[in-house]
XYZ file of C-alpha atoms in Angstrom:
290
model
C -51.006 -42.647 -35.014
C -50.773 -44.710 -31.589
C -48.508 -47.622 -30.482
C -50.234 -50.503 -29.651
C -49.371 -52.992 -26.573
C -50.845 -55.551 -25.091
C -53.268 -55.726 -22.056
C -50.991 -55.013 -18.998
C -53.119 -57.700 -17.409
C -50.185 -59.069 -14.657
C -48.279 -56.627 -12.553
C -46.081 -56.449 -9.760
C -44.963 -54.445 -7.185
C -41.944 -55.822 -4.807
C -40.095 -54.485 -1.999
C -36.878 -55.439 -0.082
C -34.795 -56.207 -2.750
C -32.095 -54.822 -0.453
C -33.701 -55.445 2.843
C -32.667 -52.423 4.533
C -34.334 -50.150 2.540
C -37.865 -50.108 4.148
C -40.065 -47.675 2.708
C -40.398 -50.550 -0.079
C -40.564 -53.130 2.321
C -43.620 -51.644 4.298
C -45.380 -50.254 1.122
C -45.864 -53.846 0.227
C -47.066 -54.747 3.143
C -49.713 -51.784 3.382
C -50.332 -53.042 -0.644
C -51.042 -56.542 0.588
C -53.150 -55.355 3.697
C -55.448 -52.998 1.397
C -55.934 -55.528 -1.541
C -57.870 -53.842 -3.643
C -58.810 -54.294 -7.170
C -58.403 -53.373 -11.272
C -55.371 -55.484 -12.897
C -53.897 -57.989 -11.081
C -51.371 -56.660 -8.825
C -48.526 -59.459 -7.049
C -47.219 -57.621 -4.187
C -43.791 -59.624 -2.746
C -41.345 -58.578 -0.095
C -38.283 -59.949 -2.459
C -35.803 -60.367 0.635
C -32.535 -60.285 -1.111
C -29.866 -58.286 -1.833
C -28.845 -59.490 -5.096
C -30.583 -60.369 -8.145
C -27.911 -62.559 -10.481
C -28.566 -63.915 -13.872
C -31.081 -66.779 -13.721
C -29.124 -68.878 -16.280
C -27.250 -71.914 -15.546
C -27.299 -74.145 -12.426
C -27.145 -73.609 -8.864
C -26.053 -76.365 -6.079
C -27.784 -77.090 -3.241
C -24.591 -74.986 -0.970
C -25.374 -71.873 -3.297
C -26.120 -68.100 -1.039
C -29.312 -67.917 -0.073
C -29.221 -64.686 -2.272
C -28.825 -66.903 -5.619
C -31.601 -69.506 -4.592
C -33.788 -66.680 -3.160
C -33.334 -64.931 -7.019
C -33.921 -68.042 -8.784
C -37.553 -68.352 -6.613
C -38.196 -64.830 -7.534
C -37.510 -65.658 -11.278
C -39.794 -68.587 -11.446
C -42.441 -66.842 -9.719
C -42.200 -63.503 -12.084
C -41.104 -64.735 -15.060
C -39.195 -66.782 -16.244
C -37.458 -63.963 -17.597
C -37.564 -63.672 -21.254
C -40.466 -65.548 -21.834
C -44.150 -65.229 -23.010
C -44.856 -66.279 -18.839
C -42.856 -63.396 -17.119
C -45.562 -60.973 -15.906
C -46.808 -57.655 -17.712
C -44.884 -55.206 -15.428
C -42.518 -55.254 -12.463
C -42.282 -51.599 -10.029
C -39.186 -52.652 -7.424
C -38.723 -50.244 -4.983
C -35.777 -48.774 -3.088
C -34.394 -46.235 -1.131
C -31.187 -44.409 -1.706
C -29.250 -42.158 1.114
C -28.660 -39.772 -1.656
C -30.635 -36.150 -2.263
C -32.220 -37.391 -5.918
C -36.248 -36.823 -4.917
C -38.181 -39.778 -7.066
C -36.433 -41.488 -9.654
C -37.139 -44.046 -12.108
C -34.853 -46.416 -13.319
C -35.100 -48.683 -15.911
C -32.612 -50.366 -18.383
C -34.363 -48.842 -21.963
C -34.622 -45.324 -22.995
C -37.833 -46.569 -25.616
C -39.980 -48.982 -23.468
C -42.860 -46.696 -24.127
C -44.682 -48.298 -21.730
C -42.264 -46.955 -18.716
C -41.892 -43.523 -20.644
C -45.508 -42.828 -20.424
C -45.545 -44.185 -16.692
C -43.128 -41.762 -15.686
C -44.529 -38.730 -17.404
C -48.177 -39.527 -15.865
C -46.014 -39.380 -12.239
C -44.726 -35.867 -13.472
C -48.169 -34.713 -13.737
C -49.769 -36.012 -11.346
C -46.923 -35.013 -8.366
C -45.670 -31.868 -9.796
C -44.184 -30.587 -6.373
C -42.099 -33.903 -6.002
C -38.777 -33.714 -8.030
C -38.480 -36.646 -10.459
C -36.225 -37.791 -13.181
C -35.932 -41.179 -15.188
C -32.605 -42.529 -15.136
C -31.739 -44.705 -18.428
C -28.654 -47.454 -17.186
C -27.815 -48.274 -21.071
C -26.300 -51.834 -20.721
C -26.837 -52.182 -24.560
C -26.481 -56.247 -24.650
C -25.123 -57.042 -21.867
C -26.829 -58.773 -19.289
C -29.245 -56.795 -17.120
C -28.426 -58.107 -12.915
C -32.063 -56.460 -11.192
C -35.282 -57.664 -10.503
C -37.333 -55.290 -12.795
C -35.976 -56.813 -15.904
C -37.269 -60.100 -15.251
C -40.504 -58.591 -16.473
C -41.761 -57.616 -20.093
C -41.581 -54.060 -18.931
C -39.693 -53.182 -15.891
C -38.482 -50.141 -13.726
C -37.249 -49.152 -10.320
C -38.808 -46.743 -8.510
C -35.655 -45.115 -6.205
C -36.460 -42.526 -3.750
C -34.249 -40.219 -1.100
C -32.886 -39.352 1.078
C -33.565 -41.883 3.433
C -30.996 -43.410 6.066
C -30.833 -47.415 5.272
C -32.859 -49.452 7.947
C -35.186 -46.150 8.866
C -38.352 -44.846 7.172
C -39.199 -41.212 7.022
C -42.943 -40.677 6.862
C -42.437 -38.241 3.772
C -40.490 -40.392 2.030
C -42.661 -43.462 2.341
C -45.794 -41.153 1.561
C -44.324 -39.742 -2.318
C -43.405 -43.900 -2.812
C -46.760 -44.496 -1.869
C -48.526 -41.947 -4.115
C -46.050 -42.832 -6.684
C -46.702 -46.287 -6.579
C -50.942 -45.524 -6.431
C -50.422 -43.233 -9.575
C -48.519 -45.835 -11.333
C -51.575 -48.495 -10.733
C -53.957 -45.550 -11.954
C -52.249 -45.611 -15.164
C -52.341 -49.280 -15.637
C -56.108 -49.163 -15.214
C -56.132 -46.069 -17.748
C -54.430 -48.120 -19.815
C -56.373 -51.745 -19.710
C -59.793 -49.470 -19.944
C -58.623 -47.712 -23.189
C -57.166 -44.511 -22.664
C -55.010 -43.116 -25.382
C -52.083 -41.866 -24.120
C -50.544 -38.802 -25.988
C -47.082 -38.547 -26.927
C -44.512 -36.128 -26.232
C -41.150 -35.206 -24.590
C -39.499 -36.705 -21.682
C -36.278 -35.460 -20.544
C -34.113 -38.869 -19.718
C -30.662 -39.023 -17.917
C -28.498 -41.688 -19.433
C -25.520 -43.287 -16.898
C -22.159 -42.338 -18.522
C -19.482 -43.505 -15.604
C -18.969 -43.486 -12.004
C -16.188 -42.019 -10.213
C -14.464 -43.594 -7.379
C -13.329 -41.536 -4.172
C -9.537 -40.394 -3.994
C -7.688 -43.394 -2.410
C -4.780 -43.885 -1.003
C -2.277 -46.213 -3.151
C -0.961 -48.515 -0.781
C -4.044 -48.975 1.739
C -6.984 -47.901 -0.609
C -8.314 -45.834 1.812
C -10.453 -43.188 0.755
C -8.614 -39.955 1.384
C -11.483 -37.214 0.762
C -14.946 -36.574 0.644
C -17.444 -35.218 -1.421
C -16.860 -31.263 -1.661
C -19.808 -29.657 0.625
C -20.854 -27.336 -2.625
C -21.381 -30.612 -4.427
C -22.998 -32.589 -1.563
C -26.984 -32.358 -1.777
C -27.139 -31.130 -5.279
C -27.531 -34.366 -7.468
C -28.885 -33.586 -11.052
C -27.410 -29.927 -10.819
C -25.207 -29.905 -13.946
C -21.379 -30.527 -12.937
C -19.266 -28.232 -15.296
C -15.320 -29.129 -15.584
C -13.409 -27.184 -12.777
C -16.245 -27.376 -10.433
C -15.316 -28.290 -6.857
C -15.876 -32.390 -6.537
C -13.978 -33.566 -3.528
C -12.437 -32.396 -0.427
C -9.561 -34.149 0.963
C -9.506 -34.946 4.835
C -6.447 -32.055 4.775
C -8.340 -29.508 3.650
C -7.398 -29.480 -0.265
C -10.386 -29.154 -2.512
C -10.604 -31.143 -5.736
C -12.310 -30.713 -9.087
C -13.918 -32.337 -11.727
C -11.388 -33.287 -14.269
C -14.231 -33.912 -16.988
C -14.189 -32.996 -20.666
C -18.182 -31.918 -20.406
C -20.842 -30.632 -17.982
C -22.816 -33.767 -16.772
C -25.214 -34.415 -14.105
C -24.365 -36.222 -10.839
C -26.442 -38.607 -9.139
C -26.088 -40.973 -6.135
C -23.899 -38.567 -4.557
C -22.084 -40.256 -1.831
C -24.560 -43.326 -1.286
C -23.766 -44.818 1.175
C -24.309 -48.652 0.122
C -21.526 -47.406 -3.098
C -18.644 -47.058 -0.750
C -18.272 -50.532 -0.914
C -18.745 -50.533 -4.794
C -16.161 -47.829 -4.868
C -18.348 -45.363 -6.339
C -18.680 -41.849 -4.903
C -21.087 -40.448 -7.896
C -22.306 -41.497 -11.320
C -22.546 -38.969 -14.007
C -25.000 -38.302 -16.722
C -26.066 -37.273 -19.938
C -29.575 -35.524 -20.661
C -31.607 -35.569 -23.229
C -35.389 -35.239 -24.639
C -36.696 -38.356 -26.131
C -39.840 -38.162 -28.039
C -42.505 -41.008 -27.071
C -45.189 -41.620 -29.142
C -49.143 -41.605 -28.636
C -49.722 -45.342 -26.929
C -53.069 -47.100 -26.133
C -53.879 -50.939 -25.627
C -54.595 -53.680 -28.569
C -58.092 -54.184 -28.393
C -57.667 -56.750 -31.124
């Protein structure tokens, strides 16, 4: 028995959410210079570093951020509504070792599942996970969930404000895979279900500081650096401080590190985030032809 959804008739693909992360930023514009054609694909440079909530007013003095989000909103969606479009893919970098990730804000938008196991298949030599940020009902502050399904598509390493050919090229694929499967999709494929292995955000840790100053006083441990999604069991070296003194992870349970020392989460005072994995069982999915 298969999950129906609708057509996935509107989709989008954006770069430059955070400007300096240009592998996004000149995929879209590659996207828009080879226009080609099966659903209808928006391709936007975003050009804006925050996405806040799109409720309540703004004044004419607001950030250009706030007024740039609220375009992006009434061009996308609005969010929420029967007009937002099918499916939003918003691409970044990260400075981090974590290969191709997706990252989206449900762990049973089937739509995303099925998405990200079609990328597993069709890249096999390109390490990929799917992140799951559980904000339960709390307000969701990015781009992708102004759509009626939504992901990230976060790739590394890659220095912010540089583009490395090989990371650009896996986006790229990534991205042309992911607009394969639409058109699977809107022509009629039935998708089978199955297992996908999920990581689901449980905290972030902060760097050792220094009381008075705040300063962070060490940095992640060299056996640590490099190794995001390689299980972290309790005792295992996490920091080491500028004197030499090595320090270790204090947890109650093995969990898997990601955005290891990122270097636009310094000033978010976050040296790692930890997670939980799991398998979550998707179901067979194929499109309403009714």
């Amino acid at each position: 028995m298969s999950v129906c959804f609708p057509k996935l008739s509107r989709v989008a693909v954006c770069g430059g959410t955070h400007g300096n992360e240009l592998s996004g930023v000149y995929l879209v514009r590659e996207l828009q210079r080879c226009a080609g054609d099966g659903a209808h694909v928006n391709t936007l440079l975003c050009d804006t570093f925050v996405f806040p909530s799109p409720s309540g007013p703004i004044s004419d003095t607001a950030p250009y951020e706030m007024i740039r989000s609220r375009e992006l909103n009434a061009l996308l969606g609005p969010k929420g509504s029967p007009k937002a479009v099918d499916l939003i893919c918003d691409l970044h970098n990260t400075t981090a070792d974590m290969g191709l990730c997706l990252i989206a804000y449900s762990d049973h938008d089937w739509i995303c599942l099925h998405i990200f196991r079609h990328l597993q298949r069709q890249m096999p030599d390109i390490p990929m996970r799917y992140i799951h940020f559980d904000v339960s009902n709390k307000e969701s502050y990015s781009l992708d969930s102004v759509g009626k399904h939504g992901f990230a598509i976060e790739i590394g390493p890659q220095p912010h404000g540089v583009v490395r050919s090989n990371i650009y090229t896996a986006m790229k694929f990534g991205v042309q895979h992911m607009l394969d499967w639409v058109r699977f999709f809107n022509s009629g494929t039935i998708f089978e279900g199955g297992f996908v292995d999920v990581f689901t955000m449980v905290k972030h840790i902060d760097y050792p500081r220094d009381r008075e100053t705040r300063n962070i006083t060490a940095a992640i441990h060299p056996q640590l650096q490099d190794r995001d999604f390689s299980l972290l069991q309790p005792e295992d070296p996490l920091f080491q401080t500028f004197s030499g003194e090595t320090l270790r992870y204090k947890g109650k349970e093995p969990l898997y590190p990601f955005f290891i020392n990122e270097c636009a989460y310094y000033e978010k005072s976050i040296a790692l985030s930890l997670a939980r994995k799991r398998r979550v069982m998707i179901p067979a999915i194929r499109v309403d032809r009714t």
